Amino acid sequence: MESSRFYKKKTCMPDTVLYCSLHDPVAPCPSGYNTNKAVSLWGNSGRMEMTASKFMDIQRAIQPDWFQCLSDGDTISGEAGRKRAKKSVDRSLSFLDVCLQLLEKSPELQGSVMFGAIEGGDILEERLRSARETAKRPVGGFLLDGFQGCTMAKETKLKLIASVTAELPEDKPRIIHGVGKPDEVLECIERGVDIFESFFPFQVTERGCALVFSYDCHPDPEAAVLNQNGAQDLEKNGAEDNQDEISKADPEMTPFEIFLKDKRYHDDFGPVLEGCTCYCCQRHTRAYVHHLLVTNELLAGVLLMMHNFQHYFNFFSAIRDALRDNKLDQLKKCVFRQVLQGPANAKPGQ
Ligand SMILES: [Zn+2]
C-alpha cells in the first residue's frame, strides 16, 4: 500500500502499515452472492460467507493498523444498476453500524482504525448518500470501493471520485481500491485520493515486464540523462521488426513497462533500468532476467518484483515531493507524455 499524503506509522515491521482489505485486488470476485447478512469472499477453497461478527473476529485476531469495514461492492453498471446500487449502499451502512458497535467493544482493536466503505456503483446520488452517511459515523478514514475493473467509463469514474471526495472531511485519509496505473493514480490524487494499493507492480511482474517509466519532473540535467534511458526503451516498445514477439506480450501491458521476455533483450547486457539502485539492477542484466523468464525460473519473478516495487514506491516518493513543491502538474505532464509514446499508440515499423 502506498500513501501520497499520509506518512507511514511505525509497527513491528518498519516503514509499513498493515491494512486489511476485504478482497484480494488481483483475484476475480464473482457477482451475485452477497446478502443482507453476509458478503461472499472467494479463495482457493471456494466461496466463504463473511458476516459482520465473523469479519470482526478475524480483525481481532490480526489486529491490523487499518482495515476496511465489511461492505457490499457488488454493483452493475448503468441505469439498470440503480436498484442494486441503492441496496449496496444500504447494506454497507448496516454492516458499518454493526462493525462500529463491535469495534467499540473490542479491547484488542483499540489501536486499529476502521475505514468506512463508500459504495453506490456508478449512480451519483447513491455515491453521495453513501459518502454523507459514512462521514457522519466515527470512522478513521474512507475507502472508495467499486472502481476496480474497467466496466465503468473513465470519465464517469473520475467524476464520481471527485464528487465523493468533496463530501468527505479533509482530515481523514481516503483509500481507493483497484487503481494502480501511474497516470490513473495521478488523476485520482488530483481528485482527493490519498492512498493506493500496490497490486500494480505485482501484475507487471506476473506478465514478465519491468517498470521503466520516468517520474522525474525536475530539470536536473544529470538526473534527466539517467531517466531518459527508460524513456527511450518505452519508445522502442512495439516499434521494431519483431512484431511476432510483441504480440505474445500480455494485452494488459501498459505504456509504463517493457516486456523482458521479448527476444530483443537476450543480448542486452545493461541493467533492467539504468540508474536504478535496486538489487536486481545492481547485480543482474536484462539478458539474465530474459533468460530466467524464457526458462520459467522462479527467480525471474523475485528479481522483477524487487525492481518493480522499488520503482513504484520511488514514484510515490516523487508524488509526495511534487505535492510538497507544488509541482504535481509537471509530474503529470511527464507521466502522460509516456502514455502517448507507449506501445498502445506506437505504429508498427515506426
Ligand atoms: Zn531496478
Short mmCIF file of C-alpha atoms and ligand atoms in Angstrom, two decimals:
data_model
loop_
_atom_site.label_atom_id
_atom_site.label_comp_id
_atom_site.label_asym_id
_atom_site.label_seq_id
_atom_site.Cartn_x
_atom_site.Cartn_y
_atom_site.Cartn_z
CA MET A 1 0.00 0.00 0.00
CA GLU A 2 1.32 3.42 -0.83
CA SER A 3 0.38 6.79 0.51
CA SER A 4 0.51 10.11 -1.25
CA ARG A 5 -0.39 12.35 1.66
CA PHE A 6 -0.12 10.37 4.87
CA TYR A 7 3.15 9.10 6.21
CA LYS A 8 3.72 5.62 7.48
CA LYS A 9 3.20 4.64 11.06
CA LYS A 10 5.84 2.52 12.77
CA THR A 11 4.83 -1.03 13.58
CA CYS A 12 6.82 -4.19 14.22
CA MET A 13 7.63 -4.04 10.51
CA PRO A 14 9.49 -0.75 9.99
CA ASP A 15 8.02 1.73 7.49
CA THR A 16 4.88 -0.27 6.91
CA VAL A 17 1.23 -0.04 7.74
CA LEU A 18 -0.73 -3.26 7.92
CA TYR A 19 -4.00 -2.69 6.04
CA CYS A 20 -6.61 -5.40 5.71
CA SER A 21 -8.93 -5.25 2.70
CA LEU A 22 -11.92 -7.50 2.16
CA HIS A 23 -10.99 -8.83 -1.29
CA ASP A 24 -7.70 -9.66 -3.00
CA PRO A 25 -7.23 -6.88 -5.59
CA VAL A 26 -5.84 -9.31 -8.21
CA ALA A 27 -8.32 -12.16 -7.73
CA PRO A 28 -11.66 -12.26 -9.58
CA CYS A 29 -14.76 -11.80 -7.42
CA PRO A 30 -17.88 -13.43 -8.93
CA SER A 31 -21.07 -11.37 -8.81
CA GLY A 32 -24.42 -12.18 -7.24
CA TYR A 33 -23.52 -13.84 -3.94
CA ASN A 34 -23.96 -11.11 -1.31
CA THR A 35 -26.96 -10.98 1.02
CA ASN A 36 -28.20 -8.66 3.77
CA LYS A 37 -26.40 -10.85 6.31
CA ALA A 38 -23.14 -11.76 4.58
CA VAL A 39 -20.63 -10.83 1.88
CA SER A 40 -19.07 -13.65 -0.16
CA LEU A 41 -15.29 -13.97 -0.29
CA TRP A 42 -13.50 -16.20 -2.75
CA GLY A 43 -10.29 -18.11 -2.16
CA ASN A 44 -8.54 -21.35 -3.06
CA SER A 45 -11.18 -23.34 -1.22
CA GLY A 46 -14.08 -21.62 -2.98
CA ARG A 47 -16.71 -19.30 -1.53
CA MET A 48 -16.87 -18.21 2.09
CA GLU A 49 -19.71 -16.20 3.63
CA MET A 50 -18.50 -13.39 5.81
CA THR A 51 -20.93 -11.99 8.37
CA ALA A 52 -20.16 -8.82 10.33
CA SER A 53 -19.34 -10.77 13.50
CA LYS A 54 -17.09 -13.28 11.72
CA PHE A 55 -15.39 -10.39 9.94
CA MET A 56 -14.68 -8.58 13.22
CA ASP A 57 -13.41 -11.84 14.85
CA ILE A 58 -10.80 -12.01 12.09
CA GLN A 59 -9.80 -8.37 12.63
CA ARG A 60 -9.43 -9.08 16.37
CA ALA A 61 -7.05 -11.93 15.54
CA ILE A 62 -4.99 -9.94 13.01
CA GLN A 63 -5.10 -6.56 14.80
CA PRO A 64 -4.18 -4.57 11.67
CA ASP A 65 -3.26 -0.88 11.83
CA TRP A 66 -6.08 -0.14 9.40
CA PHE A 67 -8.86 -2.23 7.95
CA GLN A 68 -11.82 -1.60 5.70
CA CYS A 69 -15.29 -2.26 7.04
CA LEU A 70 -17.29 -5.18 5.65
CA SER A 71 -19.15 -3.83 2.61
CA ASP A 72 -21.16 -4.86 -0.43
CA GLY A 73 -19.46 -3.51 -3.57
CA ASP A 74 -21.19 -5.84 -6.00
CA THR A 75 -22.99 -3.47 -8.39
CA ILE A 76 -23.74 -3.40 -12.10
CA SER A 77 -23.23 -0.50 -14.48
CA GLY A 78 -25.85 1.80 -15.93
CA GLU A 79 -29.44 2.71 -15.17
CA ALA A 80 -30.33 -0.97 -14.68
CA GLY A 81 -27.99 -0.95 -11.71
CA ARG A 82 -29.79 1.83 -9.83
CA LYS A 83 -31.71 -0.52 -7.52
CA ARG A 84 -28.64 -2.65 -6.96
CA ALA A 85 -26.57 0.45 -6.16
CA LYS A 86 -29.12 1.54 -3.53
CA LYS A 87 -29.03 -1.91 -1.98
CA SER A 88 -25.22 -1.88 -1.88
CA VAL A 89 -25.27 1.43 0.00
CA ASP A 90 -27.99 0.30 2.44
CA ARG A 91 -26.23 -2.97 3.18
CA SER A 92 -22.82 -1.36 3.57
CA LEU A 93 -24.19 1.24 6.03
CA SER A 94 -25.87 -1.50 8.02
CA PHE A 95 -22.62 -3.55 8.10
CA LEU A 96 -20.81 -0.37 9.17
CA ASP A 97 -23.13 0.22 12.13
CA VAL A 98 -22.77 -3.37 13.36
CA CYS A 99 -18.98 -3.32 12.90
CA LEU A 100 -18.66 0.03 14.72
CA GLN A 101 -20.53 -1.40 17.72
CA LEU A 102 -18.30 -4.48 17.76
CA LEU A 103 -15.19 -2.29 17.34
CA GLU A 104 -16.12 -0.23 20.39
CA LYS A 105 -16.47 -3.39 22.48
CA SER A 106 -13.15 -4.92 21.34
CA PRO A 107 -10.17 -4.08 23.56
CA GLU A 108 -7.88 -5.85 21.02
CA LEU A 109 -8.84 -3.34 18.32
CA GLN A 110 -8.37 -0.10 20.22
CA GLY A 111 -5.15 0.56 18.25
CA SER A 112 -6.79 -0.24 14.90
CA VAL A 113 -8.54 2.20 12.58
CA MET A 114 -11.61 1.18 10.58
CA PHE A 115 -12.26 2.72 7.15
CA GLY A 116 -15.88 3.14 6.08
CA ALA A 117 -16.57 1.94 2.53
CA ILE A 118 -18.25 4.31 0.05
CA GLU A 119 -20.38 2.27 -2.36
CA GLY A 120 -23.12 3.04 -4.88
CA GLY A 121 -21.80 1.76 -8.23
CA ASP A 122 -21.97 4.44 -10.92
CA ILE A 123 -25.10 6.15 -9.57
CA LEU A 124 -24.08 9.62 -8.41
CA GLU A 125 -26.92 10.18 -5.90
CA GLU A 126 -26.20 6.81 -4.24
CA ARG A 127 -22.47 7.58 -4.09
CA LEU A 128 -23.24 10.94 -2.44
CA ARG A 129 -25.66 9.37 0.03
CA SER A 130 -23.06 6.72 0.89
CA ALA A 131 -20.36 9.39 1.39
CA ARG A 132 -22.54 11.66 3.54
CA GLU A 133 -23.90 8.86 5.73
CA THR A 134 -20.49 7.22 6.19
CA ALA A 135 -18.91 10.59 7.07
CA LYS A 136 -21.48 11.03 9.90
CA ARG A 137 -20.14 7.89 11.60
CA PRO A 138 -16.95 7.68 13.71
CA VAL A 139 -14.73 6.04 11.07
CA GLY A 140 -10.97 6.68 10.83
CA GLY A 141 -10.92 7.04 7.06
CA PHE A 142 -12.76 6.21 3.86
CA LEU A 143 -12.48 3.54 1.23
CA LEU A 144 -13.65 4.43 -2.29
CA ASP A 145 -14.83 1.00 -3.36
CA GLY A 146 -16.25 -0.41 -6.58
CA PHE A 147 -13.94 1.44 -9.00
CA GLN A 148 -11.88 -1.64 -9.85
CA GLY A 149 -12.13 -3.24 -13.27
CA CYS A 150 -12.86 -1.40 -16.49
CA THR A 151 -16.65 -1.69 -16.73
CA MET A 152 -17.10 1.97 -15.77
CA ALA A 153 -16.18 4.65 -18.33
CA LYS A 154 -13.11 6.59 -17.23
CA GLU A 155 -14.88 9.97 -17.29
CA THR A 156 -17.72 8.62 -15.13
CA LYS A 157 -15.23 7.14 -12.72
CA LEU A 158 -13.26 10.37 -12.31
CA LYS A 159 -16.42 12.48 -11.94
CA LEU A 160 -17.76 10.16 -9.26
CA ILE A 161 -14.46 10.16 -7.37
CA ALA A 162 -14.34 13.98 -7.36
CA SER A 163 -17.98 14.23 -6.22
CA VAL A 164 -17.47 11.71 -3.43
CA THR A 165 -14.25 13.20 -2.03
CA ALA A 166 -15.90 16.65 -1.99
CA GLU A 167 -18.33 15.26 0.62
CA LEU A 168 -15.63 13.85 2.88
CA PRO A 169 -13.79 15.61 5.73
CA GLU A 170 -10.26 16.78 4.80
CA ASP A 171 -8.58 15.37 7.90
CA LYS A 172 -9.32 11.69 7.31
CA PRO A 173 -7.45 9.59 4.72
CA ARG A 174 -9.16 8.26 1.58
CA ILE A 175 -8.00 4.99 0.04
CA ILE A 176 -9.10 3.67 -3.33
CA HIS A 177 -9.13 0.04 -4.45
CA GLY A 178 -8.28 -1.19 -7.94
CA VAL A 179 -6.45 1.89 -9.26
CA GLY A 180 -2.70 1.48 -9.76
CA LYS A 181 -1.54 2.64 -13.20
CA PRO A 182 0.69 5.71 -12.78
CA ASP A 183 -1.48 8.02 -14.95
CA GLU A 184 -4.68 6.92 -13.19
CA VAL A 185 -3.04 7.31 -9.77
CA LEU A 186 -2.20 10.95 -10.58
CA GLU A 187 -5.74 11.63 -11.82
CA CYS A 188 -7.15 10.25 -8.57
CA ILE A 189 -4.73 12.27 -6.44
CA GLU A 190 -5.92 15.43 -8.21
CA ARG A 191 -9.43 14.43 -7.16
CA GLY A 192 -8.59 14.00 -3.50
CA VAL A 193 -7.49 10.37 -3.10
CA ASP A 194 -4.61 9.80 -0.66
CA ILE A 195 -3.76 6.10 -0.57
CA PHE A 196 -3.45 3.32 -3.16
CA GLU A 197 -2.89 -0.41 -3.15
CA SER A 198 0.37 -1.77 -4.61
CA PHE A 199 -1.06 -4.57 -6.76
CA PHE A 200 0.06 -2.87 -9.99
CA PRO A 201 3.81 -3.73 -9.74
CA PHE A 202 2.75 -7.29 -8.89
CA GLN A 203 0.65 -7.54 -12.07
CA VAL A 204 3.53 -6.07 -14.09
CA THR A 205 5.86 -8.73 -12.64
CA GLU A 206 3.36 -11.53 -13.33
CA ARG A 207 3.35 -10.69 -17.05
CA GLY A 208 7.16 -10.72 -17.26
CA CYS A 209 7.52 -6.95 -17.51
CA ALA A 210 9.65 -4.29 -15.84
CA LEU A 211 8.58 -0.75 -14.96
CA VAL A 212 10.88 1.74 -16.71
CA PHE A 213 8.75 4.90 -16.86
CA SER A 214 10.20 8.21 -15.81
CA TYR A 215 8.73 10.26 -12.96
CA ASP A 216 11.45 12.88 -12.88
CA CYS A 217 9.88 16.30 -13.31
CA HIS A 218 12.95 18.24 -12.17
CA PRO A 219 15.02 19.75 -14.94
CA ASP A 220 18.28 18.46 -13.42
CA PRO A 221 20.45 17.65 -16.47
CA GLU A 222 22.35 14.76 -14.84
CA ALA A 223 19.25 13.02 -13.49
CA ALA A 224 17.48 13.65 -16.79
CA VAL A 225 20.11 11.63 -18.66
CA LEU A 226 19.58 8.66 -16.34
CA ASN A 227 15.86 8.88 -16.73
CA GLN A 228 15.95 9.12 -20.49
CA ASN A 229 17.25 5.57 -20.73
CA GLY A 230 13.93 4.17 -19.57
CA ALA A 231 12.01 6.59 -21.77
CA GLN A 232 13.98 5.51 -24.85
CA ASP A 233 13.12 1.89 -24.15
CA LEU A 234 9.46 2.76 -23.89
CA GLU A 235 9.64 4.45 -27.28
CA LYS A 236 11.11 1.23 -28.68
CA ASN A 237 8.15 -0.76 -27.34
CA GLY A 238 6.27 -2.22 -30.29
CA ALA A 239 8.19 -0.08 -32.74
CA GLU A 240 10.55 -2.68 -34.12
CA ASP A 241 10.55 -5.51 -36.58
CA ASN A 242 9.77 -8.47 -34.32
CA GLN A 243 6.05 -7.90 -34.06
CA ASP A 244 5.50 -11.64 -33.50
CA GLU A 245 7.25 -11.47 -30.14
CA ILE A 246 5.43 -8.28 -29.18
CA SER A 247 2.07 -9.88 -29.81
CA LYS A 248 2.88 -12.57 -27.24
CA ALA A 249 3.05 -9.90 -24.53
CA ASP A 250 0.08 -9.63 -22.18
CA PRO A 251 -2.66 -7.44 -23.74
CA GLU A 252 -2.96 -5.76 -20.33
CA MET A 253 0.60 -4.41 -20.70
CA THR A 254 0.74 -0.65 -20.11
CA PRO A 255 2.94 2.06 -21.68
CA PHE A 256 4.97 2.19 -18.43
CA GLU A 257 6.72 -1.14 -18.79
CA ILE A 258 8.90 -3.26 -21.11
CA PHE A 259 8.33 -6.93 -21.91
CA LEU A 260 11.63 -8.54 -20.89
CA LYS A 261 10.68 -11.91 -22.36
CA ASP A 262 10.96 -10.33 -25.81
CA LYS A 263 13.93 -11.74 -27.75
CA ARG A 264 15.40 -8.28 -28.28
CA TYR A 265 16.64 -8.46 -24.67
CA HIS A 266 18.54 -11.76 -24.97
CA ASP A 267 21.82 -9.96 -25.61
CA ASP A 268 21.08 -6.74 -23.73
CA PHE A 269 23.75 -6.63 -21.03
CA GLY A 270 22.62 -3.41 -19.40
CA PRO A 271 20.63 -3.31 -16.15
CA VAL A 272 16.82 -3.50 -16.24
CA LEU A 273 16.80 0.27 -15.73
CA GLU A 274 19.93 2.43 -15.95
CA GLY A 275 20.45 4.36 -12.73
CA CYS A 276 18.15 2.17 -10.60
CA THR A 277 19.62 1.22 -7.21
CA CYS A 278 17.58 -1.94 -6.62
CA TYR A 279 19.19 -5.34 -6.00
CA CYS A 280 18.19 -6.63 -9.43
CA CYS A 281 19.59 -3.66 -11.40
CA GLN A 282 22.78 -3.50 -9.32
CA ARG A 283 23.67 -7.17 -9.83
CA HIS A 284 21.97 -8.50 -12.95
CA THR A 285 21.39 -7.70 -16.62
CA ARG A 286 18.31 -7.61 -18.84
CA ALA A 287 19.76 -10.59 -20.71
CA TYR A 288 19.89 -12.60 -17.47
CA VAL A 289 16.30 -11.73 -16.47
CA HIS A 290 15.23 -12.52 -20.06
CA HIS A 291 16.92 -15.93 -19.78
CA LEU A 292 15.20 -16.60 -16.42
CA LEU A 293 11.83 -15.68 -17.95
CA VAL A 294 12.12 -17.87 -21.05
CA THR A 295 13.28 -20.83 -18.95
CA ASN A 296 10.46 -20.25 -16.42
CA GLU A 297 12.80 -19.83 -13.48
CA LEU A 298 11.11 -18.63 -10.29
CA LEU A 299 13.98 -16.22 -9.71
CA ALA A 300 12.72 -14.12 -12.64
CA GLY A 301 9.65 -13.08 -10.65
CA VAL A 302 11.68 -12.48 -7.49
CA LEU A 303 14.14 -10.14 -9.24
CA LEU A 304 11.43 -8.35 -11.23
CA MET A 305 9.34 -7.87 -8.10
CA MET A 306 12.31 -6.25 -6.34
CA HIS A 307 12.80 -3.85 -9.22
CA ASN A 308 9.12 -3.12 -9.86
CA PHE A 309 8.33 -2.49 -6.20
CA GLN A 310 11.29 -0.16 -5.72
CA HIS A 311 10.46 1.76 -8.91
CA TYR A 312 6.78 2.08 -7.96
CA PHE A 313 7.50 3.16 -4.38
CA ASN A 314 10.01 5.73 -5.65
CA PHE A 315 7.26 7.02 -7.97
CA PHE A 316 5.12 7.64 -4.87
CA SER A 317 8.04 9.35 -3.19
CA ALA A 318 8.24 11.63 -6.26
CA ILE A 319 4.50 12.30 -5.92
CA ARG A 320 4.93 13.37 -2.28
CA ASP A 321 7.83 15.66 -3.29
CA ALA A 322 5.78 17.12 -6.15
CA LEU A 323 2.83 17.81 -3.82
CA ARG A 324 5.16 19.48 -1.32
CA ASP A 325 6.82 21.61 -4.03
CA ASN A 326 3.56 22.34 -5.86
CA LYS A 327 4.78 20.51 -8.99
CA LEU A 328 2.10 17.89 -9.48
CA ASP A 329 1.21 19.37 -12.89
CA GLN A 330 4.78 18.91 -14.11
CA LEU A 331 4.87 15.33 -12.86
CA LYS A 332 1.56 14.65 -14.57
CA LYS A 333 2.84 16.06 -17.86
CA CYS A 334 5.97 13.90 -17.62
CA VAL A 335 3.95 10.71 -16.94
CA PHE A 336 1.23 11.42 -19.54
CA ARG A 337 3.84 12.11 -22.22
CA GLN A 338 4.89 8.48 -21.82
CA VAL A 339 1.33 7.24 -22.20
CA LEU A 340 1.33 8.76 -25.70
CA GLN A 341 4.71 7.24 -26.58
CA GLY A 342 3.84 3.77 -25.33
CA PRO A 343 3.05 0.55 -27.22
CA ALA A 344 -0.68 1.20 -27.46
CA ASN A 345 -0.04 4.17 -29.74
CA ALA A 346 3.19 3.10 -31.42
CA LYS A 347 2.65 2.28 -35.05
CA PRO A 348 4.35 -0.84 -36.45
CA GLY A 349 7.51 -0.07 -38.40
CA GLN A 350 7.83 3.42 -36.95
ZN ZN B 1 15.91 -1.79 -10.54
#
